[in-house]
Amino acid sequence: MRFFKILSEDDIKICSKSIKQHNFKDGKQTQLEEGMKSNTEATNIPDDVRKIVTNRLYDTYYMDSVYCPTRVSVNFYNQYKKDDYYDLHIDEFKAQPKSNNVFFDYGFSINLEENYEGGEFILQTPVGRIAKKLKAGEMAIFPIIYPHGVDKITEGVRKNIVGWISSNISYEQSYILHNLFEITTYVGSTKDKNMFTKANLIQNYLKKEWSN
């Protein structure tokens, strides 16, 4: 699981402006288990917003270096008001339509608003529970195999864009690529151009081999 800012202030303004309150419906329609969540959702995301989010997920250097997306699905806005929540759950692995036989590997949640209290993004991992309040423009990306949810909102409104990513990079490989990314970033900061070139070569070679 990683957290990092992916949308600029201008991106946030465009994505937020397109939110139409009359399009939001009860989020329970996408979760069959009773009492699992309380929120509202809107599936009709405008094409310009889908394009912004998709381009950022493909073009952001960290995403390209570590996750190598092959498919991005920008699914819906969700909105949490006071006392709204989403209990720990697992997302559907298979993309719609299921006849295409396409599976997702990672989920993501991008925050559009940070003037709220509570509402931490939570993830249950083998080493314990991780909880973080996302800032505006910040994204949580996580393996789809992990249970995740949203803590109860105590004040304000939490607004997000939610979707999924397919990748040919395994979770173990992304862990290695993440560490190589950190090494390359550190070497670059030392101004050692020779070592930076070598580290970058290894990163790019493994990314190419593993993403095929």
XYZ file of N, CA and C in Angstrom:
636
model
N 0.849 -1.194 0.000
C 0.000 0.000 0.000
C 0.879 1.236 0.000
N 0.533 2.218 -0.824
C 1.305 3.464 -0.892
C 0.348 4.651 -0.884
N 0.848 5.762 -0.370
C 0.119 7.024 -0.381
C 0.997 8.067 -1.051
N 0.461 8.791 -2.012
C 1.211 9.898 -2.596
C 0.253 10.795 -3.376
N 0.645 12.053 -3.527
C -0.205 13.002 -4.240
C -0.103 12.749 -5.729
N -1.275 12.663 -6.375
C -1.286 12.370 -7.806
C -2.025 13.434 -8.609
N -2.913 14.209 -7.964
C -3.640 15.266 -8.659
C -3.116 16.637 -8.243
N -2.937 17.530 -9.224
C -2.542 18.911 -8.933
C -3.747 19.694 -8.433
N -3.499 20.909 -7.992
C -4.610 21.756 -7.529
C -5.601 22.022 -8.664
N -5.088 22.231 -9.871
C -5.985 22.435 -11.022
C -6.794 21.170 -11.321
N -6.143 19.995 -11.220
C -6.850 18.736 -11.429
C -7.994 18.594 -10.435
N -7.709 18.913 -9.183
C -8.717 18.785 -8.129
C -9.917 19.679 -8.421
N -9.642 20.899 -8.871
C -10.729 21.833 -9.181
C -11.623 21.289 -10.296
N -11.003 20.745 -11.348
C -11.774 20.203 -12.473
C -12.604 19.003 -12.022
N -11.986 18.096 -11.260
C -12.680 16.895 -10.819
C -13.803 17.229 -9.840
N -13.573 18.210 -8.984
C -14.576 18.587 -7.984
C -15.741 19.335 -8.620
N -15.425 20.178 -9.612
C -16.464 20.976 -10.261
C -17.484 20.101 -10.974
N -17.054 18.934 -11.427
C -17.939 18.075 -12.208
C -18.905 17.279 -11.336
N -18.705 17.318 -10.017
C -19.596 16.569 -9.132
C -20.986 17.196 -9.142
N -21.966 16.430 -9.502
C -23.354 16.881 -9.524
C -24.131 16.130 -8.446
N -24.577 16.861 -7.441
C -25.187 16.218 -6.289
C -26.420 15.384 -6.652
N -27.143 15.801 -7.675
C -28.367 15.054 -8.013
C -28.062 13.687 -8.619
N -26.790 13.446 -8.985
C -26.420 12.153 -9.551
C -26.061 11.117 -8.487
N -25.927 11.566 -7.233
C -25.519 10.645 -6.178
C -26.696 9.788 -5.714
N -26.404 8.503 -5.509
C -27.414 7.559 -5.041
C -26.875 6.807 -3.831
N -27.766 6.149 -3.133
C -27.399 5.391 -1.953
C -26.336 4.349 -2.296
N -25.199 4.390 -1.570
C -24.105 3.466 -1.854
C -24.418 2.020 -1.547
N -25.482 1.766 -0.825
C -25.840 0.381 -0.479
C -26.136 -0.456 -1.715
N -26.444 0.182 -2.845
C -26.780 -0.568 -4.054
C -25.585 -1.329 -4.617
N -24.364 -0.942 -4.222
C -23.175 -1.649 -4.702
C -22.558 -2.532 -3.622
N -23.272 -2.742 -2.545
C -22.808 -3.649 -1.486
C -24.030 -4.391 -0.941
N -24.103 -5.664 -1.241
C -25.292 -6.441 -0.937
C -25.435 -6.751 0.548
N -24.312 -6.836 1.272
C -24.395 -7.205 2.685
C -24.995 -6.063 3.503
N -25.997 -6.363 4.278
C -26.714 -5.371 5.066
C -25.811 -4.720 6.106
N -25.855 -3.377 6.173
C -25.126 -2.642 7.191
C -23.643 -2.497 6.952
N -23.160 -2.929 5.785
C -21.731 -2.873 5.496
C -21.233 -1.443 5.319
N -22.081 -0.576 4.738
C -21.629 0.789 4.516
C -22.774 1.777 4.510
N -22.405 3.038 4.702
C -23.346 4.151 4.603
C -22.620 5.276 3.880
N -22.999 5.533 2.635
C -22.423 6.628 1.848
C -23.299 6.848 0.617
N -22.895 7.774 -0.240
C -23.562 7.953 -1.524
C -22.515 7.882 -2.625
N -22.959 7.469 -3.825
C -22.043 7.254 -4.942
C -22.633 7.773 -6.244
N -21.753 8.155 -7.158
C -22.177 8.586 -8.496
C -21.274 7.908 -9.520
N -21.873 7.208 -10.459
C -21.088 6.450 -11.441
C -20.828 7.215 -12.737
N -21.573 8.293 -12.969
C -21.444 9.015 -14.246
C -20.324 10.052 -14.166
N -19.086 9.570 -14.194
C -17.925 10.452 -14.180
C -17.702 10.993 -15.590
N -17.584 12.322 -15.752
C -17.389 12.910 -17.087
C -16.102 12.430 -17.753
N -16.088 12.438 -19.075
C -14.940 11.948 -19.831
C -13.667 12.724 -19.521
N -13.785 14.057 -19.305
C -12.574 14.829 -19.049
C -11.952 14.455 -17.704
N -12.796 14.101 -16.727
C -12.282 13.662 -15.427
C -11.629 12.286 -15.550
N -12.293 11.375 -16.272
C -11.697 10.051 -16.501
C -10.331 10.184 -17.177
N -10.239 11.096 -18.132
C -8.983 11.273 -18.863
C -7.890 11.794 -17.944
N -8.220 12.773 -17.097
C -7.234 13.317 -16.166
C -6.708 12.226 -15.244
N -7.625 11.497 -14.614
C -7.220 10.471 -13.661
C -6.427 9.365 -14.356
N -6.918 8.910 -15.502
C -6.223 7.847 -16.229
C -4.822 8.280 -16.645
N -4.693 9.490 -17.177
C -3.379 9.978 -17.598
C -2.415 10.083 -16.433
N -2.912 10.556 -15.286
C -2.026 10.681 -14.118
C -1.569 9.298 -13.656
N -2.459 8.310 -13.719
C -2.092 6.967 -13.272
C -1.091 6.293 -14.213
N -1.169 6.626 -15.480
C -0.197 6.077 -16.424
C 1.114 6.867 -16.449
N 1.022 8.180 -16.313
C 2.174 9.042 -16.576
C 2.979 9.449 -15.346
N 2.397 9.356 -14.154
C 3.162 9.704 -12.960
C 4.354 8.764 -12.849
N 5.540 9.322 -12.651
C 6.785 8.555 -12.717
C 6.779 7.384 -11.737
N 6.308 7.628 -10.520
C 6.287 6.551 -9.530
C 5.364 5.419 -9.966
N 4.158 5.752 -10.428
C 3.217 4.728 -10.878
C 3.803 3.910 -12.014
N 4.397 4.589 -12.981
C 4.969 3.908 -14.142
C 6.153 3.039 -13.738
N 6.920 3.492 -12.753
C 8.124 2.776 -12.340
C 7.836 1.565 -11.467
N 6.754 1.610 -10.700
C 6.507 0.575 -9.699
C 5.332 -0.334 -10.049
N 4.258 0.207 -10.640
C 3.045 -0.573 -10.880
C 2.799 -0.910 -12.346
N 3.306 -0.108 -13.268
C 3.182 -0.379 -14.703
C 1.750 -0.762 -15.094
N 0.788 0.157 -14.972
C -0.611 -0.184 -15.262
C -0.800 -0.655 -16.701
N -1.646 -1.651 -16.869
C -2.041 -2.098 -18.212
C -3.498 -1.739 -18.501
N -4.256 -1.497 -17.439
C -5.663 -1.106 -17.582
C -6.048 -0.274 -16.366
N -6.721 0.835 -16.614
C -7.207 1.693 -15.524
C -8.716 1.828 -15.661
N -9.423 1.575 -14.587
C -10.872 1.726 -14.570
C -11.233 2.779 -13.522
N -11.739 3.929 -13.988
C -12.166 5.005 -13.096
C -13.664 4.840 -12.911
N -14.084 4.368 -11.749
C -15.457 3.858 -11.629
C -16.484 4.840 -11.104
N -16.203 5.527 -10.008
C -17.233 6.407 -9.471
C -16.693 7.391 -8.450
N -17.483 8.422 -8.218
C -17.282 9.295 -7.068
C -17.948 8.631 -5.873
N -17.352 8.768 -4.683
C -18.134 8.458 -3.501
C -18.043 9.610 -2.513
N -19.021 9.690 -1.656
C -19.161 10.824 -0.753
C -19.608 10.313 0.625
N -18.910 10.764 1.643
C -19.224 10.371 3.014
C -19.522 11.627 3.826
N -20.704 11.666 4.410
C -21.085 12.754 5.296
C -21.041 12.260 6.741
N -21.421 13.117 7.678
C -21.346 12.776 9.103
C -22.026 11.422 9.387
N -21.280 10.572 10.092
C -21.716 9.228 10.497
C -21.667 8.203 9.378
N -21.270 8.602 8.160
C -21.091 7.626 7.084
C -19.806 6.830 7.302
N -19.742 5.635 6.711
C -18.603 4.733 6.907
C -18.641 3.639 5.844
N -17.575 2.841 5.806
C -17.554 1.632 4.980
C -16.721 0.601 5.731
N -17.360 -0.455 6.206
C -16.652 -1.492 6.951
C -15.643 -2.204 6.053
N -14.714 -2.925 6.685
C -13.709 -3.673 5.933
C -14.390 -4.641 4.961
N -13.886 -4.658 3.721
C -14.469 -5.492 2.676
C -13.410 -5.793 1.622
N -13.701 -6.709 0.744
C -12.830 -7.049 -0.388
C -13.553 -6.671 -1.672
N -12.845 -5.996 -2.587
C -13.445 -5.617 -3.873
C -13.555 -6.820 -4.807
N -14.418 -6.693 -5.779
C -14.570 -7.701 -6.828
C -13.306 -7.716 -7.680
N -12.723 -8.891 -7.878
C -11.488 -8.997 -8.658
C -11.725 -8.832 -10.161
N -12.886 -9.273 -10.636
C -13.126 -9.356 -12.076
C -13.834 -8.119 -12.591
N -13.324 -7.572 -13.700
C -13.889 -6.359 -14.283
C -15.180 -6.670 -15.031
N -16.035 -5.642 -15.113
C -17.259 -5.740 -15.914
C -16.967 -5.303 -17.353
N -17.529 -5.932 -18.390
C -18.325 -7.152 -18.297
C -17.435 -8.361 -18.022
N -17.920 -9.290 -17.225
C -17.117 -10.428 -16.810
C -16.739 -11.337 -17.969
N -17.493 -11.226 -19.061
C -17.199 -12.051 -20.237
C -15.851 -11.706 -20.861
N -15.310 -10.508 -20.544
C -13.999 -10.121 -21.075
C -12.858 -10.821 -20.347
N -13.178 -11.416 -19.199
C -12.191 -12.177 -18.429
C -10.965 -11.328 -18.060
N -11.207 -10.098 -17.615
C -10.148 -9.183 -17.179
C -10.208 -9.047 -15.658
N -9.050 -9.154 -15.015
C -8.984 -9.080 -13.565
C -8.196 -7.849 -13.118
N -8.602 -7.291 -11.986
C -7.893 -6.167 -11.397
C -6.889 -6.664 -10.363
N -5.831 -5.874 -10.173
C -4.777 -6.215 -9.218
C -4.673 -5.227 -8.065
N -5.023 -3.968 -8.330
C -4.918 -2.925 -7.324
C -6.184 -2.072 -7.313
N -6.542 -1.598 -6.139
C -7.593 -0.604 -6.008
C -6.970 0.742 -5.690
N -7.690 1.814 -5.979
C -7.192 3.131 -5.613
C -8.337 4.031 -5.171
N -8.001 4.975 -4.315
C -8.950 5.981 -3.841
C -8.222 7.322 -3.823
N -8.763 8.300 -4.551
C -8.138 9.623 -4.664
C -9.019 10.644 -3.971
N -8.473 11.344 -2.997
C -9.237 12.332 -2.245
C -9.365 13.651 -3.005
N -10.540 14.257 -2.923
C -10.773 15.564 -3.534
C -10.989 16.648 -2.484
N -11.067 16.258 -1.225
C -11.425 17.194 -0.156
C -10.743 16.742 1.128
N -10.250 17.686 1.927
C -9.634 17.290 3.191
C -10.222 18.018 4.398
N -11.274 18.812 4.186
C -11.914 19.531 5.291
C -12.990 18.658 5.932
N -12.547 17.596 6.574
C -13.444 16.686 7.276
C -12.672 16.053 8.432
N -13.401 15.463 9.354
C -12.783 14.773 10.482
C -13.219 13.317 10.469
N -12.349 12.443 10.976
C -12.601 11.008 10.870
C -12.383 10.589 9.427
N -13.055 9.529 9.005
C -13.002 9.130 7.599
C -11.649 8.655 7.121
N -10.818 8.101 8.017
C -9.521 7.579 7.585
C -9.702 6.379 6.651
N -8.858 6.316 5.638
C -8.812 5.123 4.795
C -8.130 4.036 5.611
N -8.738 2.852 5.693
C -8.165 1.776 6.500
C -7.885 0.557 5.639
N -6.800 -0.121 5.983
C -6.388 -1.317 5.260
C -5.934 -2.352 6.285
N -6.458 -3.570 6.149
C -6.053 -4.653 7.042
C -4.994 -5.488 6.344
N -3.785 -5.483 6.870
C -2.666 -6.194 6.256
C -2.202 -7.316 7.181
N -1.317 -8.196 6.695
C -0.804 -9.270 7.551
C -0.052 -8.755 8.776
N 0.421 -7.511 8.733
C 1.163 -6.965 9.877
C 0.301 -6.024 10.717
N -0.987 -5.950 10.414
C -1.866 -5.125 11.219
C -2.664 -4.115 10.410
N -3.373 -3.262 11.136
C -4.275 -2.279 10.536
C -3.526 -0.984 10.246
N -3.703 -0.469 9.033
C -3.146 0.819 8.636
C -4.310 1.787 8.446
N -4.190 2.991 8.995
C -5.241 4.002 8.849
C -4.606 5.342 8.527
N -5.167 6.066 7.551
C -4.622 7.358 7.167
C -5.716 8.262 6.629
N -5.699 9.494 7.081
C -6.584 10.503 6.501
C -5.886 11.061 5.263
N -6.539 10.933 4.120
C -5.940 11.384 2.866
C -6.117 12.889 2.694
N -5.086 13.526 2.145
C -5.153 14.948 1.824
C -5.757 15.126 0.429
N -6.135 16.337 0.089
C -6.699 16.621 -1.234
C -5.662 16.306 -2.312
N -6.055 15.523 -3.313
C -5.158 15.140 -4.396
C -4.313 13.926 -4.092
N -4.395 13.422 -2.857
C -3.594 12.270 -2.453
C -4.323 10.975 -2.785
N -3.551 9.971 -3.172
C -4.114 8.683 -3.542
C -3.617 7.588 -2.615
N -4.503 6.660 -2.275
C -4.128 5.387 -1.656
C -4.225 4.326 -2.739
N -3.153 3.571 -2.949
C -3.193 2.446 -3.880
C -2.817 1.202 -3.093
N -3.550 0.106 -3.314
C -3.378 -1.058 -2.454
C -3.692 -2.338 -3.235
N -3.059 -3.458 -2.858
C -3.395 -4.739 -3.482
C -4.856 -5.070 -3.234
N -5.544 -5.507 -4.256
C -6.984 -5.736 -4.164
C -7.311 -6.903 -3.232
N -6.303 -7.708 -2.878
C -6.526 -8.854 -1.992
C -6.693 -8.441 -0.537
N -6.394 -7.178 -0.187
C -6.468 -6.752 1.202
C -7.847 -6.178 1.555
N -8.384 -6.560 2.708
C -9.604 -5.905 3.195
C -9.327 -4.429 3.467
N -10.286 -3.570 3.106
C -10.097 -2.132 3.291
C -11.454 -1.480 3.543
N -11.429 -0.238 4.003
C -12.674 0.451 4.295
C -12.435 1.903 4.655
N -13.464 2.553 5.205
C -13.401 3.965 5.587
C -14.001 4.108 6.987
N -13.223 4.694 7.911
C -13.735 4.940 9.258
C -14.872 5.953 9.230
N -15.663 5.951 10.260
C -16.837 6.819 10.332
C -16.439 8.297 10.301
N -17.149 9.081 9.494
C -16.966 10.532 9.437
C -17.586 11.160 10.688
N -16.831 12.050 11.326
C -17.367 12.734 12.506
C -17.739 14.184 12.216
N -17.180 14.737 11.132
C -17.500 16.122 10.767
C -17.074 16.391 9.330
N -17.872 17.193 8.603
C -17.521 17.564 7.236
C -17.943 16.516 6.213
N -17.380 16.635 4.999
C -17.716 15.733 3.889
C -16.430 15.227 3.246
N -16.359 13.939 3.047
C -15.210 13.286 2.397
C -15.617 12.914 0.980
N -14.854 13.407 -0.038
C -15.175 13.152 -1.438
C -13.983 12.474 -2.119
N -14.265 11.421 -2.860
C -13.209 10.635 -3.490
C -13.587 10.203 -4.901
N -12.552 9.867 -5.659
C -12.718 9.135 -6.911
C -12.120 7.754 -6.682
N -12.871 6.719 -7.060
C -12.483 5.344 -6.763
C -12.386 4.537 -8.052
N -11.420 3.633 -8.094
C -11.291 2.771 -9.259
C -10.319 1.638 -9.027
N -9.959 0.952 -10.126
C -9.096 -0.217 -10.040
C -8.077 -0.215 -11.188
N -7.018 -0.985 -10.983
C -5.918 -1.049 -11.951
C -5.544 -2.505 -12.198
N -5.275 -2.822 -13.453
C -4.680 -4.118 -13.804
C -3.203 -3.905 -14.112
N -2.384 -4.906 -13.785
C -0.950 -4.822 -14.036
C -0.397 -6.226 -14.208
N 0.636 -6.358 -15.035
C 1.330 -7.633 -15.165
C 2.432 -7.786 -14.119
N 2.627 -6.741 -13.311
C 3.622 -6.766 -12.247
C 3.021 -7.435 -11.013
N 3.687 -8.470 -10.502
C 3.198 -9.132 -9.300
C 3.432 -8.240 -8.078
N 2.780 -8.583 -6.960
C 2.972 -7.804 -5.740
C 4.428 -7.852 -5.275
N 5.061 -9.027 -5.419
C 6.466 -9.161 -5.024
C 7.363 -8.311 -5.921
N 7.075 -8.306 -7.209
C 7.870 -7.507 -8.149
C 7.698 -6.015 -7.895
N 6.471 -5.590 -7.578
C 6.256 -4.165 -7.298
C 7.013 -3.734 -6.045
N 7.150 -4.649 -5.093
C 7.927 -4.349 -3.887
C 9.388 -4.101 -4.259
N 9.930 -4.944 -5.125
C 11.324 -4.761 -5.577
C 11.458 -3.462 -6.372
N 10.510 -3.198 -7.277
C 10.573 -1.975 -8.082
C 10.446 -0.723 -7.217
N 9.647 -0.818 -6.150
C 9.537 0.316 -5.222
C 10.883 0.603 -4.575
N 11.559 -0.439 -4.130
C 12.869 -0.235 -3.495
C 13.897 0.279 -4.486
N 13.845 -0.200 -5.720
C 14.745 0.326 -6.750
C 14.439 1.797 -7.035
N 13.170 2.145 -7.019
C 12.774 3.546 -7.217
C 13.381 4.423 -6.122
N 13.333 3.968 -4.875
C 13.900 4.743 -3.772
C 15.414 4.866 -3.913
N 16.061 3.790 -4.362
C 17.516 3.838 -4.566
C 17.852 4.832 -5.673
N 17.117 4.750 -6.782
C 17.362 5.667 -7.906
C 17.148 7.113 -7.483
N 16.099 7.357 -6.709
C 15.819 8.712 -6.230
C 16.936 9.217 -5.330
N 17.412 8.339 -4.437
C 18.496 8.737 -3.533
C 19.785 9.014 -4.308
N 20.136 8.106 -5.226
C 21.368 8.293 -6.009
C 21.282 9.577 -6.831
N 20.086 9.849 -7.373
C 19.908 11.083 -8.131
C 20.138 12.311 -7.285
N 19.752 12.240 -6.010
C 19.939 13.394 -5.117
C 21.401 13.621 -4.758
N 22.240 12.596 -4.923
C 23.669 12.739 -4.623
C 24.457 13.322 -5.801
N 23.785 13.503 -6.918
C 24.405 14.054 -8.138
C 25.426 13.101 -8.760
N 25.377 11.818 -8.376
C 26.274 10.839 -8.979
C 25.620 10.334 -10.262
N 25.910 10.990 -11.372
C 25.239 10.706 -12.632
C 25.510 9.288 -13.120
N 26.720 8.785 -12.892
C 27.067 7.448 -13.357
C 26.242 6.386 -12.644
N 26.156 6.474 -11.318
C 25.386 5.509 -10.550
C 23.893 5.663 -10.815
N 23.448 6.900 -11.011
C 22.032 7.122 -11.308
C 21.654 6.434 -12.615
N 22.506 6.553 -13.625
C 22.244 5.926 -14.918
C 22.171 4.411 -14.778
N 23.078 3.833 -13.981
C 23.090 2.382 -13.802
C 21.842 1.903 -13.051
N 21.493 2.619 -11.988
C 20.310 2.244 -11.205
C 19.047 2.382 -12.048
N 18.982 3.442 -12.850
C 17.824 3.666 -13.707
C 17.722 2.590 -14.787
N 18.876 2.145 -15.291
C 18.904 1.083 -16.289
C 18.313 -0.206 -15.723
N 18.711 -0.561 -14.507
C 18.188 -1.776 -13.879
C 16.684 -1.667 -13.679
N 16.250 -0.502 -13.186
C 14.814 -0.279 -12.958
C 14.034 -0.446 -14.261
N 14.493 0.204 -15.316
C 13.781 0.151 -16.585
C 13.805 -1.244 -17.211
N 14.925 -1.947 -17.047
C 15.025 -3.297 -17.620
C 14.045 -4.248 -16.931
N 14.042 -4.234 -15.598
C 13.130 -5.115 -14.870
C 11.680 -4.766 -15.153
N 11.391 -3.483 -15.218
C 10.019 -3.041 -15.529
C 9.587 -3.574 -16.887
N 10.463 -3.498 -17.857
C 10.154 -3.999 -19.206
C 9.959 -5.520 -19.198
N 10.858 -6.252 -18.539
C 10.773 -7.705 -18.522
C 9.527 -8.184 -17.790
N 9.227 -7.571 -16.663
C 8.131 -8.049 -15.816
C 6.750 -7.578 -16.300
N 6.710 -6.509 -17.057
C 5.397 -5.973 -17.450
C 4.871 -6.588 -18.743
N 5.646 -7.444 -19.379
C 5.205 -8.075 -20.616
C 4.248 -9.239 -20.333
